[in-house]
Coordinates of C-alpha atoms in Angstrom, one line a residue:
Chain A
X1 CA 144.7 190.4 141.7
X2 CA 141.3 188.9 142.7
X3 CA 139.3 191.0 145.2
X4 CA 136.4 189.5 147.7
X5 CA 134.4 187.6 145.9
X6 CA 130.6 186.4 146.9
X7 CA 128.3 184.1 145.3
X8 CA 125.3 183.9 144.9
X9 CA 125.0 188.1 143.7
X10 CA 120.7 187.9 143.6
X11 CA 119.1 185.4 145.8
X12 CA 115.3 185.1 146.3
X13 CA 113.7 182.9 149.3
X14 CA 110.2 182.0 150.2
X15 CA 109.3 183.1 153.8
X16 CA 110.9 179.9 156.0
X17 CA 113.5 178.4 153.3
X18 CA 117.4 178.1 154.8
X19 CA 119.3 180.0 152.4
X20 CA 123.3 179.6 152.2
X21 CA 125.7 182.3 151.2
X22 CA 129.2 182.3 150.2
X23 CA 132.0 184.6 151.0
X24 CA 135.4 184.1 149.6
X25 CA 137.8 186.1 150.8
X26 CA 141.7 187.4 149.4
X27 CA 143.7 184.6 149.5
X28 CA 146.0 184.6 152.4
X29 CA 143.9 187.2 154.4
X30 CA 143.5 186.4 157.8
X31 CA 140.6 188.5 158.8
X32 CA 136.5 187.9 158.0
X33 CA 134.0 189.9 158.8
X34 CA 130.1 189.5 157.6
X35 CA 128.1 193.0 157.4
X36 CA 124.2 193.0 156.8
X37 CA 123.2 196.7 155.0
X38 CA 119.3 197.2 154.9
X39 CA 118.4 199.5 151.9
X40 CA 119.3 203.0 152.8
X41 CA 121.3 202.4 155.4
X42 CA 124.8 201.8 156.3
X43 CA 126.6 198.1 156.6
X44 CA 125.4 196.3 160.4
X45 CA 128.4 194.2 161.7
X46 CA 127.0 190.8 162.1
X47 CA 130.5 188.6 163.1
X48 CA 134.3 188.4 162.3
X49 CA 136.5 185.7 161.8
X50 CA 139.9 185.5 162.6
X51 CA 141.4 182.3 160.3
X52 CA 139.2 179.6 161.7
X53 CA 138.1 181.3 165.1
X54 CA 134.9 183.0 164.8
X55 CA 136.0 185.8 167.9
X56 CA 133.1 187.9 167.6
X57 CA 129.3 187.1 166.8
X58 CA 127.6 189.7 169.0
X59 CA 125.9 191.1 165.5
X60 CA 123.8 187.8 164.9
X61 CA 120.1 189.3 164.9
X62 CA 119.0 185.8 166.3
X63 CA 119.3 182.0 166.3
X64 CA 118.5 181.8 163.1
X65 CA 121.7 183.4 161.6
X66 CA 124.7 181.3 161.8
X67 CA 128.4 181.9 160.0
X68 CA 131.5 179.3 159.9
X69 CA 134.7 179.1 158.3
X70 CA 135.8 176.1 158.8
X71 CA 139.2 175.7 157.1
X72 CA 140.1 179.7 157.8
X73 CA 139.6 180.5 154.1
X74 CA 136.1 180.7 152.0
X75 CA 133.1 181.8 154.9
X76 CA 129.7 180.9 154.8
X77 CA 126.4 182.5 156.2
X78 CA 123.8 180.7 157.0
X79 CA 120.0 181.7 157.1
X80 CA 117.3 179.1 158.7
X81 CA 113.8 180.1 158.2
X82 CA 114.1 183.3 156.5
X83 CA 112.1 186.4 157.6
X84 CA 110.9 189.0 155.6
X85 CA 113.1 191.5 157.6
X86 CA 116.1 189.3 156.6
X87 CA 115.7 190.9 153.5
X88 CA 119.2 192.6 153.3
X89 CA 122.6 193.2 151.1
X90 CA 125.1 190.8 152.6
X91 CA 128.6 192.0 152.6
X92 CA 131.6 190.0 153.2
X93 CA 135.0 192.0 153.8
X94 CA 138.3 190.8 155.0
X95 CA 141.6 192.2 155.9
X96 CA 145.0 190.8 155.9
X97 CA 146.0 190.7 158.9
X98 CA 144.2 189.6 162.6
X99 CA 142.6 192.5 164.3
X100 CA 145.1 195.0 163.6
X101 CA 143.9 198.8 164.6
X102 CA 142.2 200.6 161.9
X103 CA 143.8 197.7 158.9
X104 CA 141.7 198.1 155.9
X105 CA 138.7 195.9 154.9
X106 CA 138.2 195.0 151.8
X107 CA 134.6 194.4 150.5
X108 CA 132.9 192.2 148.6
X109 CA 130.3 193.1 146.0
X110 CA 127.5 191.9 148.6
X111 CA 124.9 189.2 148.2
X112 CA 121.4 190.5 147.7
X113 CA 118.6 188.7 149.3
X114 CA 115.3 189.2 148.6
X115 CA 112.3 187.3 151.3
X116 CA 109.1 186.7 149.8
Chain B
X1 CA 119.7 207.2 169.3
X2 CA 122.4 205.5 166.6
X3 CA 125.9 205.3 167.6
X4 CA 126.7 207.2 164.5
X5 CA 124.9 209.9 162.8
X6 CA 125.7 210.8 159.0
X7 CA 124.2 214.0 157.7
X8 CA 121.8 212.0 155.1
X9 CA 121.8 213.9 151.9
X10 CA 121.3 213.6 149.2
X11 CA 123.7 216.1 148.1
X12 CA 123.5 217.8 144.3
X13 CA 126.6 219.8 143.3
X14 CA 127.8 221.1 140.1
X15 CA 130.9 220.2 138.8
X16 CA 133.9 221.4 140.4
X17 CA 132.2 222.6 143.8
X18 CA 134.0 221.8 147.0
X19 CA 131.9 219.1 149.2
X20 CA 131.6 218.8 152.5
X21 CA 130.1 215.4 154.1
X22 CA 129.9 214.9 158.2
X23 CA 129.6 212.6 160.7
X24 CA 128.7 212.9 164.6
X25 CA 129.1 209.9 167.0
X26 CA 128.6 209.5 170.7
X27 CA 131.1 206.7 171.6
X28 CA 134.2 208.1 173.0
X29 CA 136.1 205.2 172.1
X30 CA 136.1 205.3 168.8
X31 CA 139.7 205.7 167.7
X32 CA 140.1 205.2 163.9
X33 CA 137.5 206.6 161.3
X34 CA 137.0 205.8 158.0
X35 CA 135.4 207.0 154.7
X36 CA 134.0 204.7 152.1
X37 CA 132.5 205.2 148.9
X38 CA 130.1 202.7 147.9
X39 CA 128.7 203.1 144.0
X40 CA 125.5 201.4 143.6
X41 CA 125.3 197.7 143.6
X42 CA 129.0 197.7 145.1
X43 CA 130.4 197.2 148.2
X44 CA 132.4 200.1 149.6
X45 CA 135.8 201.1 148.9
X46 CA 138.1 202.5 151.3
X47 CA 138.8 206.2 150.3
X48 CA 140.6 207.8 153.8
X49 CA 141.5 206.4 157.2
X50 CA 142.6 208.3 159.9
X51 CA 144.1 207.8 163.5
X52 CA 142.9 209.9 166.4
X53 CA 142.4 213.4 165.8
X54 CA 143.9 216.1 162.7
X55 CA 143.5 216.1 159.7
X56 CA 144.9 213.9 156.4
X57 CA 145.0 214.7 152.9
X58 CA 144.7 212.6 149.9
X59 CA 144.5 214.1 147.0
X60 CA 141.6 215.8 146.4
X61 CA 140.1 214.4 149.5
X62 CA 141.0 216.1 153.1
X63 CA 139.6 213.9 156.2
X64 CA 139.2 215.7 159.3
X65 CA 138.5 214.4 163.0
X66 CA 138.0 216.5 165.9
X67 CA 137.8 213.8 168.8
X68 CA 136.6 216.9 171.6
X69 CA 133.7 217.6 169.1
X70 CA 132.8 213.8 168.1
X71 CA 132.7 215.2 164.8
X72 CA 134.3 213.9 161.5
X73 CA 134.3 215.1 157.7
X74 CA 135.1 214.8 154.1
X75 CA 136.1 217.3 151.9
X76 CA 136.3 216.7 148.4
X77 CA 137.9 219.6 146.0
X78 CA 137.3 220.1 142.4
X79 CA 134.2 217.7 142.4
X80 CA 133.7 215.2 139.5
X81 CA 130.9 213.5 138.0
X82 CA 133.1 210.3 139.2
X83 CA 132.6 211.2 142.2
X84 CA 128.9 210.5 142.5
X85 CA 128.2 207.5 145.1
X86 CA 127.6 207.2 148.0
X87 CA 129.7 208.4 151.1
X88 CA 129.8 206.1 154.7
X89 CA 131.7 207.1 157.4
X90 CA 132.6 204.5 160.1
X91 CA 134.4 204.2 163.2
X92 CA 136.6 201.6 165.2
X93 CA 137.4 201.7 168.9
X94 CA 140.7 199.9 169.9
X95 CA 139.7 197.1 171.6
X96 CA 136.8 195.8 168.7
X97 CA 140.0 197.1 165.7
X98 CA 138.2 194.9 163.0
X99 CA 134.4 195.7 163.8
X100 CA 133.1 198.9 162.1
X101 CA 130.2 200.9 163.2
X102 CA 129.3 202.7 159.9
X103 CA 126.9 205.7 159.1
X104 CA 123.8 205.3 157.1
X105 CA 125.3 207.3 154.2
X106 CA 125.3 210.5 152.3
X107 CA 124.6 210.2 148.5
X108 CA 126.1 212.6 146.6
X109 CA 125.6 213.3 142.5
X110 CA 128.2 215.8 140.9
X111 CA 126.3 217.4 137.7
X112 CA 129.1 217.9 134.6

């Protein structure tokens, strides 16, 4: 079946542009979750979604980063006034069920953004 | 000082050699760790999950977690070019289940 899908795969900003990135999660999974992973390191939690309920965004680096998933399926991240050190993989995993201890998450293939 | 520290590689093995990747962490509420493999330009895959402390075999993978240590590995037997990616560990506490703290990685390449 379809895994996590994320669109766009390569996205490059000027310094200050909003950028908008998509998550789409398995159908009928219940848990979100948005990871930033800086090159050579490992995935940063950023927030999680349970269906519509956003229940944890102490990852946010700032104001600036904002997620929502409004109907409790597709996700979207959203970047105002890009940095340069918003330059990042965005990954996007989700789970089937809500919060259960140690469920698996399954990953996107990430969103690449490159700030210039 | 990082929550989670991953022995950062890289690693180069020849084919067939027995691998050993580790983690340490400082949070003694961590309950469930996990290894990934992420290939490049890919998002990690699940490989092992375990509960609490022992040990669990998949395979030709063996996870191992000794909670009194902080201390968690990977073994892979009979190593395979497949094999080359890169190996995260990460760790859940019970109360945050769904949020991951991950390792920055060990990146292994298995030479046929």
């Amino acid at each position: 079946g379809a895994g996590v899908s994320q669109s766009p795969r390569y996205k490059v900003a000027k310094r200050g542009q909003d950028v908008a990135l998509r998550c789409d999660p398995i159908s009928g999974h219940v848990s979100l979750f948005w990871y930033q992973q800086a090159l050579g390191q490992g995935p940063e939690f950023l927030t999680y979604f349970q269906n519509e309920a956003q229940l944890d965004k102490s990852g946010l680096p700032s104001d600036r980063f904002f997620a929502e998933r409004p109907e409790g399926s597709v996700s979207t991240l959203k970047i105002q006034r890009t940095q340069q050190e918003d330059s990042a993989v965005y990954l996007c995993a989700s789970s089937p069920r809500g919060g259960v201890r140690g469920e698996t998450q399954y990953f996107g293939p990430g969103t690449r953004l490159l700030v210039l | 000082q990082k929550e989670v520290e991953q022995d950062p590689g890289p690693l180069s093995v020849p084919e067939g050699a027995i691998v050993s990747l580790n983690c340490t962490y400082s949070n003694s509420a961590f309950q469930y760790f996990m290894w990934y493999r992420q290939y490049s330009r890919k998002g990690p895959e699940l490989l092992m999950y375990t509960y609490s402390s022992g040990n669990k075999e998949d395979g030709r993978f063996t996870a191992q977690v000794d909670k009194s240590s902080k201390y968690i590995s990977l073994f892979i037997r009979d190593s395979q070019p497949s094999d080359s990616a890169t190996y995260l560990c990460a760790m859940s506490a019970f109360i945050n289940a769904g949020k991951s703290t991950f390792g920055d990685g060990t990146t292994l390449t298995v030479k046929p």
